[in-house]
């Protein structure tokens, strides 16, 4: 067997078989989902426009309550999600000797832990996406997710295109070049890499609450010869110096936090930016921009996928919150099909409003 490399992380046969089975199982649920949508269409649940998501779910949920096919599909999906992280972690552990050198950074000089002994906020300890143990449920969870779950399950199922959206978000920032960029909720650095490629002259700082993801982001930076700094802190309270960035950005962070925290993240972005600096946040598409079918599917998938804040993120008036935080020239737009990802861009005034 060839030595594992970051381009091709091999698993043992059991790991390949288990993740392959989960991938096929999830793929096999597509006809059931299509059947559920067809049932809702036939019952007229999508005929009238919807005013609120509660209004729409008030039409769809009674139709689905007695439908065994929908309940079966939801149960199988939940089981497959619950199996994913434990199976991937076990696959990692069985090959730990070979994989650990690929997972951990050579040095920690570009890592700052600003959270220290303080506990991360309670909302962050939730098992998003049914990730057993949460974002730091294993010391190398960042590697396990990025290289085992994403590569063997998600990318194999959906193709590498699902990660290309990060490139379009990076390119959609207002300026041709930046000197100092802060990526909030950077995770394993998937969007940070796109920022580094798009703005090669910029000094880049990634912020996340997950130690394991930051460690793998550091490792990925080392692989690419990137001198980025990774900081463990809450996006709403980074502790980084104020006025020190000309771009503060994020990719799909906001739907993972309660609305009160989104407000605080905008205030922190404002503080971190120099006068005239840009904020550029991408996240889920507002339900109001979706067809009834799309809005139902988003809301249903979020519910099945342990995404407790998706609905509030998709119904929040983000532009109003940005204005309230002090930003000007607030703009929002969708970049891809179905207006996803949805991007909010705004500027800190050159002169503070008194
Ligand atoms: C869906 S992931 C996106 C990661 C990354 N931006 C990417 O493009 O793949 C959301 C990330 O936000 C982080 N996160 C959630 N709430 C946070 C907060 N309040 N402060 C910092 N990071 C947070 C999570 O730990 C996770 O890494």
PDB file of N, CA and C and ligand atoms in Angstrom, residues 123-124 129 135 166 183-187 190-191 207-210 213 233-236 251-253 255-257 261 265, ligand 1:
ATOM      1  N   UNK A 123     -23.647  27.542  23.367  1.00  0.00           N
ATOM      2  CA  UNK A 123     -24.285  27.266  22.067  1.00  0.00           C
ATOM      3  C   UNK A 123     -23.326  26.553  21.118  1.00  0.00           C
ATOM      4  N   UNK A 124     -22.036  26.732  21.330  1.00  0.00           N
ATOM      5  CA  UNK A 124     -21.038  26.141  20.426  1.00  0.00           C
ATOM      6  C   UNK A 124     -20.788  24.657  20.719  1.00  0.00           C
ATOM      7  N   UNK A 129     -24.631  19.155  12.977  1.00  0.00           N
ATOM      8  CA  UNK A 129     -24.574  18.107  11.933  1.00  0.00           C
ATOM      9  C   UNK A 129     -24.494  16.715  12.563  1.00  0.00           C
ATOM     10  N   UNK A 135     -17.531  19.963  17.822  1.00  0.00           N
ATOM     11  CA  UNK A 135     -16.406  20.305  16.942  1.00  0.00           C
ATOM     12  C   UNK A 135     -15.066  19.814  17.491  1.00  0.00           C
ATOM     13  N   UNK A 166     -16.549  28.863  -1.934  1.00  0.00           N
ATOM     14  CA  UNK A 166     -15.664  29.709  -1.118  1.00  0.00           C
ATOM     15  C   UNK A 166     -14.826  30.628  -2.002  1.00  0.00           C
ATOM     16  N   UNK A 183     -10.466  36.098   9.127  1.00  0.00           N
ATOM     17  CA  UNK A 183     -11.487  35.119   8.732  1.00  0.00           C
ATOM     18  C   UNK A 183     -12.105  34.551  10.017  1.00  0.00           C
ATOM     19  N   UNK A 184     -13.328  34.986  10.311  1.00  0.00           N
ATOM     20  CA  UNK A 184     -13.995  34.546  11.546  1.00  0.00           C
ATOM     21  C   UNK A 184     -14.685  33.196  11.326  1.00  0.00           C
ATOM     22  N   UNK A 185     -14.538  32.282  12.285  1.00  0.00           N
ATOM     23  CA  UNK A 185     -15.118  30.937  12.132  1.00  0.00           C
ATOM     24  C   UNK A 185     -14.429  30.210  10.989  1.00  0.00           C
ATOM     25  N   UNK A 186     -13.094  30.230  10.988  1.00  0.00           N
ATOM     26  CA  UNK A 186     -12.320  29.741   9.826  1.00  0.00           C
ATOM     27  C   UNK A 186     -12.259  28.221   9.757  1.00  0.00           C
ATOM     28  N   UNK A 187     -12.586  27.512  10.860  1.00  0.00           N
ATOM     29  CA  UNK A 187     -12.544  26.046  10.848  1.00  0.00           C
ATOM     30  C   UNK A 187     -11.179  25.519  10.438  1.00  0.00           C
ATOM     31  N   UNK A 190     -10.676  26.163   5.087  1.00  0.00           N
ATOM     32  CA  UNK A 190     -11.076  25.928   3.682  1.00  0.00           C
ATOM     33  C   UNK A 190     -11.328  27.241   2.939  1.00  0.00           C
ATOM     34  N   UNK A 191     -11.972  28.174   3.606  1.00  0.00           N
ATOM     35  CA  UNK A 191     -12.204  29.487   2.999  1.00  0.00           C
ATOM     36  C   UNK A 191     -10.931  30.329   3.100  1.00  0.00           C
ATOM     37  N   UNK A 207      -9.814  32.888  12.952  1.00  0.00           N
ATOM     38  CA  UNK A 207     -10.331  32.816  14.326  1.00  0.00           C
ATOM     39  C   UNK A 207     -11.371  31.711  14.391  1.00  0.00           C
ATOM     40  N   UNK A 208     -11.273  30.861  15.378  1.00  0.00           N
ATOM     41  CA  UNK A 208     -12.290  29.825  15.579  1.00  0.00           C
ATOM     42  C   UNK A 208     -12.250  29.397  17.042  1.00  0.00           C
ATOM     43  N   UNK A 209     -13.353  28.786  17.485  1.00  0.00           N
ATOM     44  CA  UNK A 209     -13.388  28.278  18.854  1.00  0.00           C
ATOM     45  C   UNK A 209     -12.820  26.862  18.939  1.00  0.00           C
ATOM     46  N   UNK A 210     -12.684  26.200  17.803  1.00  0.00           N
ATOM     47  CA  UNK A 210     -12.286  24.797  17.818  1.00  0.00           C
ATOM     48  C   UNK A 210     -10.771  24.644  17.734  1.00  0.00           C
ATOM     49  N   UNK A 213      -9.767  22.075  14.940  1.00  0.00           N
ATOM     50  CA  UNK A 213      -9.850  22.582  13.563  1.00  0.00           C
ATOM     51  C   UNK A 213      -8.711  23.556  13.283  1.00  0.00           C
ATOM     52  N   UNK A 233     -10.507  31.774  19.678  1.00  0.00           N
ATOM     53  CA  UNK A 233     -11.292  32.799  20.377  1.00  0.00           C
ATOM     54  C   UNK A 233     -12.705  32.760  19.807  1.00  0.00           C
ATOM     55  N   UNK A 234     -13.629  33.402  20.527  1.00  0.00           N
ATOM     56  CA  UNK A 234     -14.989  33.552  19.999  1.00  0.00           C
ATOM     57  C   UNK A 234     -14.992  34.708  18.997  1.00  0.00           C
ATOM     58  N   UNK A 235     -15.701  34.523  17.892  1.00  0.00           N
ATOM     59  CA  UNK A 235     -15.761  35.568  16.856  1.00  0.00           C
ATOM     60  C   UNK A 235     -16.358  36.858  17.426  1.00  0.00           C
ATOM     61  N   UNK A 236     -17.191  36.733  18.455  1.00  0.00           N
ATOM     62  CA  UNK A 236     -17.849  37.914  19.033  1.00  0.00           C
ATOM     63  C   UNK A 236     -16.966  38.594  20.081  1.00  0.00           C
ATOM     64  N   UNK A 251     -17.199  32.622   6.217  1.00  0.00           N
ATOM     65  CA  UNK A 251     -17.949  31.729   5.330  1.00  0.00           C
ATOM     66  C   UNK A 251     -18.727  30.754   6.205  1.00  0.00           C
ATOM     67  N   UNK A 252     -20.037  30.815   6.100  1.00  0.00           N
ATOM     68  CA  UNK A 252     -21.003  29.973   6.822  1.00  0.00           C
ATOM     69  C   UNK A 252     -20.726  29.828   8.330  1.00  0.00           C
ATOM     70  N   UNK A 253     -20.371  30.929   8.944  1.00  0.00           N
ATOM     71  CA  UNK A 253     -20.287  30.984  10.412  1.00  0.00           C
ATOM     72  C   UNK A 253     -21.652  31.355  11.021  1.00  0.00           C
ATOM     73  N   UNK A 255     -24.832  31.028  10.591  1.00  0.00           N
ATOM     74  CA  UNK A 255     -25.984  30.152  10.862  1.00  0.00           C
ATOM     75  C   UNK A 255     -25.685  29.168  11.993  1.00  0.00           C
ATOM     76  N   UNK A 256     -24.496  29.285  12.574  1.00  0.00           N
ATOM     77  CA  UNK A 256     -24.158  28.409  13.705  1.00  0.00           C
ATOM     78  C   UNK A 256     -24.233  29.139  15.035  1.00  0.00           C
ATOM     79  N   UNK A 257     -24.721  30.378  15.012  1.00  0.00           N
ATOM     80  CA  UNK A 257     -24.783  31.127  16.274  1.00  0.00           C
ATOM     81  C   UNK A 257     -26.181  31.724  16.469  1.00  0.00           C
ATOM     82  N   UNK A 261     -25.797  36.606  19.171  1.00  0.00           N
ATOM     83  CA  UNK A 261     -24.348  36.493  18.926  1.00  0.00           C
ATOM     84  C   UNK A 261     -24.004  37.078  17.548  1.00  0.00           C
ATOM     85  N   UNK A 265     -21.152  39.677  16.812  1.00  0.00           N
ATOM     86  CA  UNK A 265     -20.089  39.438  15.811  1.00  0.00           C
ATOM     87  C   UNK A 265     -19.975  40.660  14.887  1.00  0.00           C
TER      88      UNK A 265
HETATM   89  C1  LIG B   1     -19.654  25.460   9.117  1.00  0.00           C
HETATM   90  S1  LIG B   1     -18.090  25.731   9.809  1.00  0.00           S
HETATM   91  C2  LIG B   1     -17.334  26.761   8.572  1.00  0.00           C
HETATM   92  C3  LIG B   1     -15.841  26.696   8.620  1.00  0.00           C
HETATM   93  C4  LIG B   1     -15.094  27.480   7.547  1.00  0.00           C
HETATM   94  N1  LIG B   1     -15.465  28.884   7.507  1.00  0.00           N
HETATM   95  C5  LIG B   1     -15.222  26.858   6.177  1.00  0.00           C
HETATM   96  O1  LIG B   1     -15.337  27.596   5.208  1.00  0.00           O
HETATM   97  O2  LIG B   1     -15.207  25.632   6.072  1.00  0.00           O
HETATM   98  C6  LIG B   1     -18.421  26.875  11.125  1.00  0.00           C
HETATM   99  C7  LIG B   1     -17.222  27.130  12.013  1.00  0.00           C
HETATM  100  O3  LIG B   1     -17.571  28.199  12.889  1.00  0.00           O
HETATM  101  C8  LIG B   1     -16.991  27.931  14.149  1.00  0.00           C
HETATM  102  N2  LIG B   1     -17.722  28.734  15.131  1.00  0.00           N
HETATM  103  C9  LIG B   1     -19.019  28.633  15.496  1.00  0.00           C
HETATM  104  N3  LIG B   1     -19.345  29.596  16.370  1.00  0.00           N
HETATM  105  C10 LIG B   1     -18.219  30.331  16.557  1.00  0.00           C
HETATM  106  C11 LIG B   1     -17.902  31.493  17.321  1.00  0.00           C
HETATM  107  N4  LIG B   1     -18.807  32.104  18.087  1.00  0.00           N
HETATM  108  N5  LIG B   1     -16.664  31.976  17.282  1.00  0.00           N
HETATM  109  C12 LIG B   1     -15.708  31.387  16.511  1.00  0.00           C
HETATM  110  N6  LIG B   1     -15.941  30.290  15.750  1.00  0.00           N
HETATM  111  C13 LIG B   1     -17.184  29.775  15.775  1.00  0.00           C
HETATM  112  C14 LIG B   1     -17.090  26.432  14.317  1.00  0.00           C
HETATM  113  O4  LIG B   1     -16.160  25.971  15.281  1.00  0.00           O
HETATM  114  C15 LIG B   1     -16.792  25.979  12.882  1.00  0.00           C
HETATM  115  O5  LIG B   1     -15.421  25.782  12.697  1.00  0.00           O
END
